[in-house]
Short mmCIF file of C-alpha atoms in Angstrom, two decimals:
data_model
loop_
_atom_site.label_atom_id
_atom_site.label_comp_id
_atom_site.label_asym_id
_atom_site.label_seq_id
_atom_site.Cartn_x
_atom_site.Cartn_y
_atom_site.Cartn_z
CA MET A 310 63.60 -4.80 -7.18
CA MET A 311 59.50 -5.24 -6.20
CA LYS A 312 58.25 -1.80 -5.38
CA SER A 313 56.45 -1.24 -1.97
CA LEU A 314 52.97 -2.38 -1.46
CA THR A 315 50.56 -0.09 -0.09
CA LYS A 316 48.32 -1.95 2.64
CA VAL A 317 44.89 -2.32 1.58
CA LYS A 318 42.07 -2.11 4.17
CA LEU A 319 39.32 -4.39 3.30
CA ALA A 320 36.24 -5.67 5.26
CA THR A 321 37.36 -9.15 4.60
CA ALA A 322 41.09 -10.82 4.03
CA LEU A 323 41.79 -10.80 0.49
CA ALA A 324 45.12 -12.26 -1.43
CA ILE A 325 46.39 -10.05 -3.98
CA SER A 326 48.19 -10.72 -7.01
CA VAL A 327 50.79 -8.19 -8.07
CA PHE A 328 53.15 -8.61 -11.09
CA VAL A 329 56.20 -6.29 -11.00
CA GLY A 330 59.08 -7.26 -13.13
CA GLY A 331 58.30 -10.61 -14.07
CA THR A 332 57.90 -11.55 -10.38
CA THR A 333 54.40 -12.47 -9.00
CA ALA A 334 53.94 -11.73 -5.26
CA PHE A 335 51.24 -12.50 -3.13
CA VAL A 336 49.90 -9.92 0.03
CA SER A 337 47.12 -10.66 2.42
CA ALA A 338 45.51 -7.66 2.92
CA GLN A 339 45.15 -6.04 6.23
CA VAL A 340 41.68 -6.98 7.96
CA GLU A 341 39.27 -4.33 9.36
CA ASN A 342 35.73 -4.96 11.07
CA PRO A 343 33.22 -2.58 10.44
CA PRO A 344 33.11 0.04 13.23
CA SER A 345 30.82 -0.57 16.00
CA PRO A 346 27.71 1.54 16.33
CA SER A 347 28.00 4.55 18.27
CA ALA A 348 26.19 5.01 21.55
CA PRO A 349 22.41 5.43 21.19
CA LYS A 350 21.32 8.89 20.68
CA THR A 351 18.48 10.82 22.33
CA ALA A 352 15.96 13.27 20.84
CA SER A 353 14.30 15.85 22.81
CA ILE A 354 11.09 16.79 21.31
CA PRO A 355 9.70 20.27 22.76
CA ALA A 356 6.84 20.21 24.92
CA VAL A 357 3.18 19.87 23.13
CA LYS A 358 0.89 22.85 24.03
CA GLU A 359 -2.64 21.41 23.55
CA THR A 360 -5.87 23.18 24.06
CA THR A 361 -9.63 22.57 23.47
CA MET A 362 -11.68 25.13 21.19
CA GLY A 363 -15.32 26.01 22.09
CA ASN A 364 -16.22 23.91 19.01
CA GLY A 365 -14.34 21.23 20.15
CA LEU A 366 -11.02 21.77 17.77
CA THR A 367 -8.13 20.37 19.40
CA VAL A 368 -5.07 22.81 18.60
CA ALA A 369 -1.67 21.44 19.31
CA VAL A 370 1.33 23.58 19.07
CA VAL A 371 5.06 22.43 19.24
CA GLU A 372 7.43 25.49 19.01
CA ARG A 373 10.64 25.08 17.43
CA ARG A 374 12.18 28.91 16.75
CA ALA A 375 15.59 27.80 15.16
CA VAL A 376 14.27 28.01 11.75
CA PRO A 377 11.75 29.99 10.31
CA ILE A 378 9.32 27.40 8.90
CA VAL A 379 6.07 26.34 10.16
CA THR A 380 3.81 23.43 9.04
CA VAL A 381 0.34 23.43 9.89
CA GLN A 382 -1.69 20.14 9.68
CA LEU A 383 -5.87 19.82 9.80
CA LEU A 384 -6.23 16.12 10.96
CA VAL A 385 -9.25 14.71 10.66
CA LYS A 386 -9.58 11.37 12.49
CA ASN A 387 -11.47 9.55 9.92
CA GLY A 388 -10.54 8.02 6.76
CA ALA A 389 -10.87 4.63 4.66
CA SER A 390 -12.06 2.63 7.93
CA SER A 391 -15.11 4.91 7.72
CA GLU A 392 -16.35 4.11 4.03
CA SER A 393 -18.19 1.48 3.01
CA VAL A 394 -16.80 -1.46 0.75
CA ASP A 395 -19.10 -0.37 -2.39
CA LYS A 396 -17.76 3.30 -1.82
CA ALA A 397 -13.87 2.14 -1.09
CA GLY A 398 -11.72 5.39 -2.01
CA LEU A 399 -14.11 7.91 -1.01
CA ALA A 400 -12.42 8.90 2.04
CA ASN A 401 -8.95 10.05 -0.13
CA LEU A 402 -10.98 11.29 -2.98
CA THR A 403 -12.67 13.43 -0.62
CA ALA A 404 -9.52 14.55 0.78
CA SER A 405 -7.89 14.80 -2.57
CA MET A 406 -10.87 17.06 -3.82
CA LEU A 407 -10.04 19.61 -0.93
CA THR A 408 -7.74 21.82 -3.39
CA LYS A 409 -9.77 21.40 -6.32
CA GLY A 410 -11.55 24.64 -5.59
CA THR A 411 -13.80 26.34 -2.64
CA LYS A 412 -16.67 28.94 -2.76
CA THR A 413 -14.16 31.30 -3.48
CA ARG A 414 -11.02 29.83 -5.02
CA THR A 415 -10.40 27.78 -7.90
CA ALA A 416 -8.10 25.19 -7.98
CA THR A 417 -5.47 27.16 -10.12
CA GLN A 418 -6.08 29.95 -7.65
CA ILE A 419 -5.36 28.01 -4.86
CA ALA A 420 -2.25 26.35 -6.47
CA ASN A 421 -0.90 30.05 -7.45
CA GLU A 422 -1.34 31.27 -4.03
CA ILE A 423 0.29 28.85 -2.27
CA GLU A 424 3.34 29.05 -4.81
CA PHE A 425 3.37 33.00 -4.67
CA LEU A 426 4.05 32.35 -0.74
CA GLY A 427 6.90 29.78 -1.47
CA GLY A 428 5.05 27.19 0.32
CA SER A 429 3.42 23.95 -0.15
CA ILE A 430 -0.07 22.33 0.59
CA THR A 431 -0.58 18.62 0.84
CA ASN A 432 -3.85 16.81 0.96
CA GLY A 433 -5.16 12.64 1.10
CA ALA A 434 -6.37 10.11 3.68
CA GLY A 435 -5.17 7.13 4.58
CA TRP A 436 -7.01 4.11 6.70
CA ASN A 437 -7.08 6.03 10.17
CA ASN A 438 -7.41 9.66 8.98
CA SER A 439 -7.57 12.26 6.57
CA VAL A 440 -4.84 15.04 6.30
CA VAL A 441 -4.47 18.75 4.63
CA SER A 442 -1.39 20.61 5.54
CA VAL A 443 0.52 23.53 4.45
CA THR A 444 4.29 24.42 5.35
CA VAL A 445 5.63 28.14 4.81
CA THR A 446 8.16 30.33 6.21
CA SER A 447 6.83 31.93 9.38
CA ASP A 448 6.37 35.52 7.81
CA LYS A 449 3.85 33.85 5.70
CA LEU A 450 1.59 31.92 8.04
CA ASP A 451 -1.26 33.94 8.51
CA GLN A 452 -1.96 33.90 4.51
CA ALA A 453 -1.14 30.14 4.61
CA ILE A 454 -3.45 29.40 7.08
CA ALA A 455 -6.48 31.25 5.57
CA ILE A 456 -5.98 29.16 2.32
CA LEU A 457 -5.77 26.04 4.40
CA ALA A 458 -9.11 27.15 6.30
CA ASP A 459 -10.74 28.03 3.19
CA VAL A 460 -10.01 24.33 1.55
CA ALA A 461 -10.80 22.23 4.39
CA LEU A 462 -14.00 23.99 5.35
CA ASN A 463 -15.33 25.30 2.25
CA PRO A 464 -14.93 23.14 -0.53
CA ASN A 465 -17.33 23.34 -3.66
CA PHE A 466 -16.57 19.95 -5.03
CA ASP A 467 -16.72 21.16 -8.62
CA GLU A 468 -18.52 18.55 -10.91
CA LYS A 469 -15.93 18.89 -13.47
CA GLU A 470 -12.81 18.55 -11.12
CA LEU A 471 -14.38 15.50 -9.67
CA GLU A 472 -14.94 13.94 -12.69
CA LEU A 473 -11.29 14.47 -14.11
CA LEU A 474 -10.03 13.45 -10.65
CA LYS A 475 -11.65 10.04 -11.11
CA SER A 476 -10.74 9.65 -14.28
CA GLN A 477 -6.90 10.30 -13.27
CA LEU A 478 -7.48 7.94 -10.43
CA LEU A 479 -8.96 5.13 -12.23
CA ASP A 480 -6.45 5.47 -14.94
CA GLY A 481 -3.53 5.29 -12.36
CA LEU A 482 -5.19 2.17 -10.77
CA THR A 483 -6.07 0.36 -14.12
CA TYR A 484 -2.14 0.45 -14.68
CA ASN A 485 -1.16 -0.60 -11.16
CA LEU A 486 -3.61 -3.55 -11.25
CA LYS A 487 -1.18 -4.79 -13.84
CA GLN A 488 1.85 -4.76 -11.76
CA PRO A 489 2.45 -7.92 -9.68
CA SER A 490 3.54 -5.78 -6.58
CA PHE A 491 0.58 -3.80 -6.40
CA LEU A 492 -1.83 -6.36 -7.10
CA GLY A 493 -0.35 -8.64 -4.30
CA ASN A 494 -1.06 -5.94 -1.63
CA TYR A 495 -4.14 -5.14 -3.41
CA VAL A 496 -5.59 -8.57 -2.84
CA ALA A 497 -4.20 -9.28 0.49
CA SER A 498 -6.28 -6.19 1.79
CA LYS A 499 -9.47 -8.35 1.53
CA TYR A 500 -7.87 -12.02 1.55
CA SER A 501 -6.07 -11.83 4.34
CA TYR A 502 -7.17 -8.51 6.26
CA ASP A 503 -10.70 -8.58 5.57
CA GLU A 504 -10.57 -4.81 4.49
CA HIS A 505 -11.47 -3.12 1.28
CA PRO A 506 -8.61 -1.26 -0.75
CA ALA A 507 -8.16 2.17 0.58
CA GLY A 508 -7.66 3.68 -2.82
CA GLY A 509 -10.84 2.08 -4.14
CA THR A 510 -11.49 -0.50 -6.86
CA PRO A 511 -12.56 0.02 -10.65
CA ALA A 512 -15.98 -0.24 -9.82
CA SER A 513 -16.13 1.74 -6.53
CA LEU A 514 -14.24 5.00 -7.87
CA ALA A 515 -16.58 4.93 -10.78
CA SER A 516 -19.58 4.74 -8.69
CA ILE A 517 -18.98 7.67 -6.23
CA THR A 518 -20.62 10.62 -6.98
CA ARG A 519 -20.48 14.45 -5.65
CA GLU A 520 -23.13 13.79 -3.40
CA ASP A 521 -20.98 11.09 -1.84
CA VAL A 522 -18.26 13.05 -1.69
CA SER A 523 -19.93 16.05 0.20
CA GLN A 524 -21.76 13.80 2.41
CA PHE A 525 -18.57 12.41 3.40
CA HIS A 526 -17.06 15.60 4.16
CA SER A 527 -20.37 16.93 5.95
CA SER A 528 -20.33 13.88 8.61
CA PHE A 529 -16.52 13.36 9.36
CA PHE A 530 -14.90 16.80 8.80
CA THR A 531 -16.43 18.27 12.06
CA PRO A 532 -14.51 20.21 14.92
CA ASP A 533 -15.10 17.41 17.45
CA SER A 534 -13.00 15.09 15.24
CA ALA A 535 -10.12 17.11 14.12
CA VAL A 536 -7.07 18.56 15.54
CA LEU A 537 -5.00 21.21 14.40
CA ILE A 538 -1.17 20.79 14.80
CA PHE A 539 1.30 23.77 14.35
CA ALA A 540 4.99 22.59 14.34
CA GLY A 541 8.02 25.36 14.00
CA ASP A 542 8.40 28.89 14.22
CA VAL A 543 5.50 30.01 15.74
CA ALA A 544 4.42 31.06 19.65
CA ALA A 545 1.61 29.02 21.30
CA GLY A 546 -0.29 32.28 21.68
CA LYS A 547 -0.47 33.34 17.95
CA ALA A 548 -1.10 29.85 16.96
CA ASN A 549 -4.35 29.83 19.28
CA ALA A 550 -5.16 33.11 17.87
CA LEU A 551 -4.94 32.01 14.65
CA ALA A 552 -7.17 28.73 15.21
CA GLU A 553 -9.71 30.92 16.49
CA LYS A 554 -9.73 33.25 13.44
CA PHE A 555 -10.20 30.93 11.19
CA PHE A 556 -11.42 27.87 12.65
CA GLY A 557 -13.55 29.21 15.50
CA LYS A 558 -16.72 29.42 13.53
CA TRP A 559 -16.46 25.70 12.16
CA THR A 560 -19.44 23.81 13.45
CA GLY A 561 -20.97 20.37 13.03
CA LYS A 562 -21.06 17.13 15.22
CA ARG A 563 -19.08 14.01 13.70
CA ARG A 564 -21.56 11.31 13.09
CA GLU A 565 -20.48 7.82 14.14
CA PRO A 566 -19.36 5.65 11.41
CA GLY A 567 -20.56 2.13 10.88
CA THR A 568 -17.99 -0.04 12.63
CA ARG A 569 -16.43 -3.10 11.21
CA ALA A 570 -15.98 -5.67 13.76
CA GLU A 571 -12.32 -6.54 14.49
CA MET A 572 -11.04 -9.99 15.19
CA ALA A 573 -10.87 -10.85 18.96
CA ALA A 574 -7.06 -12.06 20.02
CA SER A 575 -6.81 -16.12 19.58
CA SER A 576 -4.58 -18.79 20.88
CA SER A 577 -3.63 -22.07 19.99
CA SER A 578 -2.11 -25.25 21.37
CA GLY A 579 0.38 -27.63 19.77
CA LYS A 580 2.15 -27.07 16.48
CA VAL A 581 1.16 -24.20 14.56
CA LYS A 582 1.50 -24.01 10.82
CA THR A 583 3.48 -20.61 9.73
CA VAL A 584 1.56 -20.94 6.21
CA ASN A 585 -2.42 -21.18 6.43
CA ARG A 586 -3.33 -20.86 3.09
CA ILE A 587 -1.66 -20.19 -0.16
CA LEU A 588 -3.71 -17.91 -2.97
CA VAL A 589 -1.94 -17.30 -6.49
CA VAL A 590 -3.33 -14.52 -8.69
CA ASP A 591 -2.39 -15.90 -12.24
CA LEU A 592 -0.95 -12.83 -14.51
CA PRO A 593 -0.02 -14.82 -17.66
CA ASP A 594 3.11 -13.45 -19.40
CA SER A 595 4.02 -11.09 -16.40
CA GLY A 596 7.62 -9.84 -16.38
CA GLN A 597 8.27 -11.10 -12.66
CA ALA A 598 6.21 -12.43 -9.74
CA ALA A 599 5.38 -10.80 -6.72
CA VAL A 600 5.55 -12.79 -3.72
CA THR A 601 3.67 -11.51 -0.22
CA TYR A 602 3.26 -13.02 3.15
CA ALA A 603 0.37 -11.37 4.78
CA ARG A 604 -1.38 -11.99 8.31
CA THR A 605 -3.76 -9.76 10.42
CA ILE A 606 -3.03 -10.00 13.96
CA PRO A 607 -5.82 -9.32 16.17
CA GLY A 608 -5.72 -7.90 19.65
CA VAL A 609 -2.39 -6.01 18.95
CA GLY A 610 -3.44 -2.48 18.10
CA ARG A 611 -1.08 0.84 18.05
CA LYS A 612 -1.90 1.37 21.64
CA ASP A 613 -0.65 -2.36 22.73
CA ALA A 614 2.88 -2.55 25.13
CA ARG A 615 4.03 -4.54 22.36
CA TYR A 616 3.91 -2.06 19.90
CA THR A 617 7.96 -1.17 20.19
CA ALA A 618 9.08 -4.81 20.26
CA ALA A 619 7.07 -5.19 17.02
CA LEU A 620 9.17 -2.13 15.42
CA VAL A 621 12.59 -3.69 16.21
CA LEU A 622 11.01 -7.04 15.20
CA ASN A 623 10.38 -5.58 11.88
CA SER A 624 13.57 -3.72 11.78
CA VAL A 625 15.32 -6.74 11.99
CA LEU A 626 13.41 -8.79 9.74
CA GLY A 627 12.88 -6.59 7.08
CA GLY A 628 13.38 -2.77 7.85
CA GLY A 629 15.86 -1.94 5.46
CA TYR A 630 19.12 -3.15 3.41
CA SER A 631 20.61 -5.17 6.18
CA SER A 632 17.54 -6.69 7.26
CA ARG A 633 17.29 -10.49 7.32
CA LEU A 634 15.07 -10.66 4.36
CA ASN A 635 17.18 -8.36 2.08
CA GLN A 636 20.12 -10.25 3.50
CA GLU A 637 18.94 -13.84 2.19
CA ILE A 638 16.66 -13.02 -0.75
CA ARG A 639 18.58 -9.84 -2.58
CA ILE A 640 22.21 -10.19 -1.13
CA LYS A 641 23.26 -13.98 -0.63
CA ARG A 642 21.20 -15.38 -3.59
CA GLY A 643 20.51 -12.17 -5.93
CA LEU A 644 16.77 -13.40 -6.38
CA SER A 645 15.20 -9.93 -5.94
CA TYR A 646 16.49 -6.24 -6.00
CA GLY A 647 14.88 -5.79 -2.40
CA ALA A 648 12.96 -7.68 0.30
CA GLY A 649 11.21 -6.01 3.34
CA SER A 650 8.19 -6.23 5.67
CA SER A 651 6.04 -3.86 7.47
CA PHE A 652 3.14 -3.59 10.08
CA GLY A 653 -0.16 -1.39 9.44
CA TRP A 654 -1.63 -0.48 12.40
CA ARG A 655 -5.17 -0.10 13.61
CA ASN A 656 -6.96 0.45 16.78
CA SER A 657 -7.23 -2.93 17.90
CA ARG A 658 -4.98 -4.93 15.54
CA THR A 659 -2.65 -4.72 12.97
CA ASN A 660 -1.77 -5.84 9.60
CA PHE A 661 1.65 -7.54 8.93
CA SER A 662 3.20 -8.35 5.66
CA THR A 663 6.32 -9.18 3.83
CA ARG A 664 6.93 -8.17 0.28
CA THR A 665 9.32 -8.78 -2.73
CA GLN A 666 9.69 -9.40 -6.31
CA THR A 667 11.53 -12.00 -8.35
CA LYS A 668 11.72 -13.96 -11.51
CA ASN A 669 8.42 -16.06 -12.24
CA ASP A 670 10.85 -19.16 -11.82
CA SER A 671 12.18 -18.28 -8.21
CA ALA A 672 8.65 -17.64 -6.61
CA ALA A 673 8.13 -20.63 -4.82
CA GLU A 674 11.91 -20.44 -3.58
CA VAL A 675 11.27 -16.72 -2.34
CA ALA A 676 8.37 -17.99 -0.67
CA GLU A 677 10.17 -20.60 1.44
CA LEU A 678 13.02 -18.22 2.29
CA VAL A 679 10.18 -15.55 3.66
CA VAL A 680 8.65 -18.67 5.76
CA ALA A 681 12.19 -19.96 7.11
CA GLU A 682 12.94 -16.37 8.37
CA LEU A 683 9.78 -16.12 10.22
CA ASN A 684 10.22 -19.68 11.45
CA LYS A 685 13.69 -18.36 12.82
CA LEU A 686 12.56 -15.58 14.21
CA ALA A 687 10.30 -17.33 16.14
CA THR A 688 12.85 -20.16 17.49
CA GLY A 689 16.13 -18.37 17.70
CA ALA A 690 17.65 -15.49 19.50
CA VAL A 691 18.68 -12.08 18.22
CA ASP A 692 22.06 -11.31 19.56
CA GLU A 693 23.32 -7.79 20.54
CA ALA A 694 25.50 -7.49 17.30
CA GLU A 695 22.37 -7.45 15.29
CA LEU A 696 20.26 -5.66 17.60
CA VAL A 697 21.74 -2.80 18.33
CA PRO A 698 22.24 -1.88 14.84
CA ARG A 699 18.84 -2.39 14.05
CA LYS A 700 17.49 -0.19 16.65
CA SER A 701 19.72 2.54 15.71
CA VAL A 702 17.89 2.13 12.21
CA LEU A 703 14.73 3.03 14.09
CA THR A 704 15.63 5.73 16.50
CA GLY A 705 17.98 7.51 13.75
CA ASN A 706 15.09 7.42 11.31
CA PHE A 707 13.18 8.83 13.90
CA GLY A 708 15.36 11.40 14.92
CA ARG A 709 16.05 12.56 11.42
CA ASN A 710 12.34 12.91 10.58
CA LEU A 711 11.55 15.07 13.33
CA GLU A 712 14.16 17.64 12.19
CA THR A 713 11.52 19.01 9.61
CA THR A 714 8.22 20.72 10.79
CA ASP A 715 6.41 18.39 8.50
CA GLY A 716 7.97 15.16 9.60
CA LEU A 717 7.23 16.62 13.62
CA ALA A 718 3.53 17.19 12.41
CA VAL A 719 2.95 13.87 10.94
CA ALA A 720 4.49 12.00 13.85
CA LEU A 721 1.92 14.19 16.32
CA GLY A 722 -0.83 13.34 14.08
CA ASP A 723 -0.08 9.56 14.09
CA LEU A 724 -0.60 9.96 17.92
CA TYR A 725 -3.63 11.75 17.86
CA SER A 726 -5.19 9.72 15.28
CA PHE A 727 -4.87 6.64 17.97
CA GLY A 728 -5.52 8.86 20.92
CA ILE A 729 -2.14 8.51 22.34
CA PRO A 730 -0.71 11.42 24.43
CA ALA A 731 1.40 13.79 22.68
CA SER A 732 4.38 13.05 25.27
CA GLU A 733 5.05 9.89 23.79
CA LEU A 734 7.01 11.18 21.24
CA ASN A 735 9.85 11.76 24.06
CA ALA A 736 9.53 8.29 25.05
CA TYR A 737 9.93 6.62 21.49
CA ILE A 738 13.89 6.48 21.49
CA THR A 739 13.96 4.64 25.44
CA SER A 740 11.27 2.42 24.48
CA VAL A 741 12.92 1.18 21.43
CA ASN A 742 16.25 0.79 23.28
CA ALA A 743 14.51 -0.99 25.79
CA VAL A 744 13.53 -3.87 23.89
CA LYS A 745 15.26 -7.11 24.49
CA ASP A 746 15.43 -10.12 21.90
CA SER A 747 13.08 -12.34 24.32
CA GLN A 748 10.45 -10.20 23.52
CA ILE A 749 10.80 -10.36 19.87
CA THR A 750 11.13 -14.23 19.88
CA ALA A 751 7.85 -14.28 21.64
CA PHE A 752 6.25 -11.63 19.42
CA ALA A 753 7.12 -13.84 16.14
CA LYS A 754 6.08 -16.94 18.13
CA SER A 755 2.92 -15.91 19.01
CA ASN A 756 1.54 -13.78 15.91
CA LEU A 757 3.92 -14.49 12.97
CA ASN A 758 2.03 -17.68 11.92
CA SER A 759 -0.89 -18.99 10.43
CA GLY A 760 -0.66 -16.38 7.56
CA ASP A 761 -1.45 -16.42 3.89
CA ILE A 762 1.09 -16.34 0.99
CA VAL A 763 -0.05 -14.48 -1.87
CA ILE A 764 1.76 -14.83 -5.29
CA VAL A 765 0.96 -12.75 -8.14
CA GLY A 766 2.74 -13.87 -11.50
CA ASP A 767 2.77 -16.47 -14.21
CA TYR A 768 1.58 -19.59 -12.55
CA ALA A 769 2.35 -22.02 -15.20
CA LYS A 770 6.00 -20.93 -14.60
CA PHE A 771 6.06 -21.86 -10.76
CA LYS A 772 3.21 -24.28 -10.36
CA ASP A 773 5.21 -27.38 -9.96
CA ASP A 774 7.94 -25.99 -7.71
CA LEU A 775 5.09 -24.70 -5.53
CA SER A 776 3.75 -27.88 -4.94
CA LYS A 777 6.78 -29.47 -4.18
CA ARG A 778 7.82 -26.67 -1.57
CA PHE A 779 4.57 -26.58 0.00
CA PRO A 780 2.78 -30.12 -0.32
CA ASN A 781 0.38 -29.79 2.62
CA VAL A 782 -1.03 -26.52 1.44
CA HIS A 783 -3.94 -26.01 -0.53
CA VAL A 784 -3.29 -23.39 -3.47
CA GLU A 785 -6.13 -21.46 -4.70
CA VAL A 786 -5.89 -20.01 -7.83
CA VAL A 787 -7.58 -16.69 -9.37
CA LYS A 788 -7.39 -15.31 -12.57
CA ALA A 789 -6.14 -11.45 -12.60
CA SER A 790 -8.40 -10.89 -15.19
CA GLU A 791 -11.42 -12.00 -13.04
CA LEU A 792 -10.81 -10.46 -9.85
CA ASP A 793 -13.55 -8.95 -8.03
CA LEU A 794 -12.64 -7.76 -4.29
CA THR A 795 -15.85 -6.92 -3.30
CA LYS A 796 -17.06 -10.83 -3.57
CA ASP A 797 -15.76 -13.07 -1.10
CA SER A 798 -14.90 -15.35 -3.66
CA LEU A 799 -12.54 -12.89 -5.00
CA ARG A 800 -14.09 -13.57 -8.60
CA LYS A 801 -16.39 -11.59 -10.72
#
């Protein structure tokens, strides 16, 4: 007699073959659809208590008293955008040097003292800002902020430490410039965005001197261009008292950096090409090829009303495992381990890119798939079954990040970097959930066109296929060994 079979619940219908006592039986598995997303959740962030000190320093405090942890972040509203092309990497090098020694503490002493407090200290710079931050238990806050103030205000920029750090950064860059994925983004910064790499070039890093670092610090690390953010188990009164004690004597006026001209918004009529140019960086014998679609979008800065629509668009297109790019390139075709997209926000524009890595032989095919997905966004609707979970990814990540004091400080820092009111934190989830599919389509149609495809890989292996798939687009080829991003030609 055939034994009873336990029902198997699967996402799709399967036929299960069971051999029992010489008899084969076929049983249809029960079909069960994935659960629907739960109702959108809200996140309530305590009010940000903001004051401005006599020297111009803004102090922002968010009290979250449930857990005895505090993060204090000093944000300076200048980063790589304030450095010259020939000194690319200067902002990050300056911020990274802050913990390498002060007038009263060596790099080792700084590390040991933070470790003794059971805390952590981080520092660095991006395109829009420079940051140094400490996280400790609230009973160690006084000692921690003393160290924070010392490294931020009194760095000695020791020559030996500077040369060691430069050597480490150059070693890392030399290695990364042999990696297709890194090289693709590196080249796009100049070719597509008309910027320089925030991490620097081999030549620019080698040229940076102690005087350069000291000058950048004195010019931009000033109280009138900085925000001191307290997030966590600290009362506003105590936070302001600590700010006055350790930063009240900080002086200096911010020097206006040379401003780069940002492209004005453009409009076009008629049919617009999705791909404007193709650049191949020939890296012979590379194991894989990196495929990037890059485009700077003028006139759509961080304060733009279309910001949240762009975020939801990105979630749909390339913001996670279930996004369209990953579905098409990895899940359906197995051409890559992953594919995604992102926006890099500036004051009056944003840099958009997609990224994936694949076999050299399939580089052209992947580029064509990326373009197809961009066109689909601009011409087709996003139905609710797809839109709701992609919004949930954004709001879920937002809420999770703000559960930590460090994540809360980072979110506030992003707003202050662009001069956006701190109250916008509480509007984020509502704004994301209000985005409609028509806004996504309109944004894609207006902005995700006339971009560049940048492929880094062994050109000989995909040359013919690339010309077949993109017969009407000129392909420019630069050998990786000849790259020089300080030149308009990209060649040495």
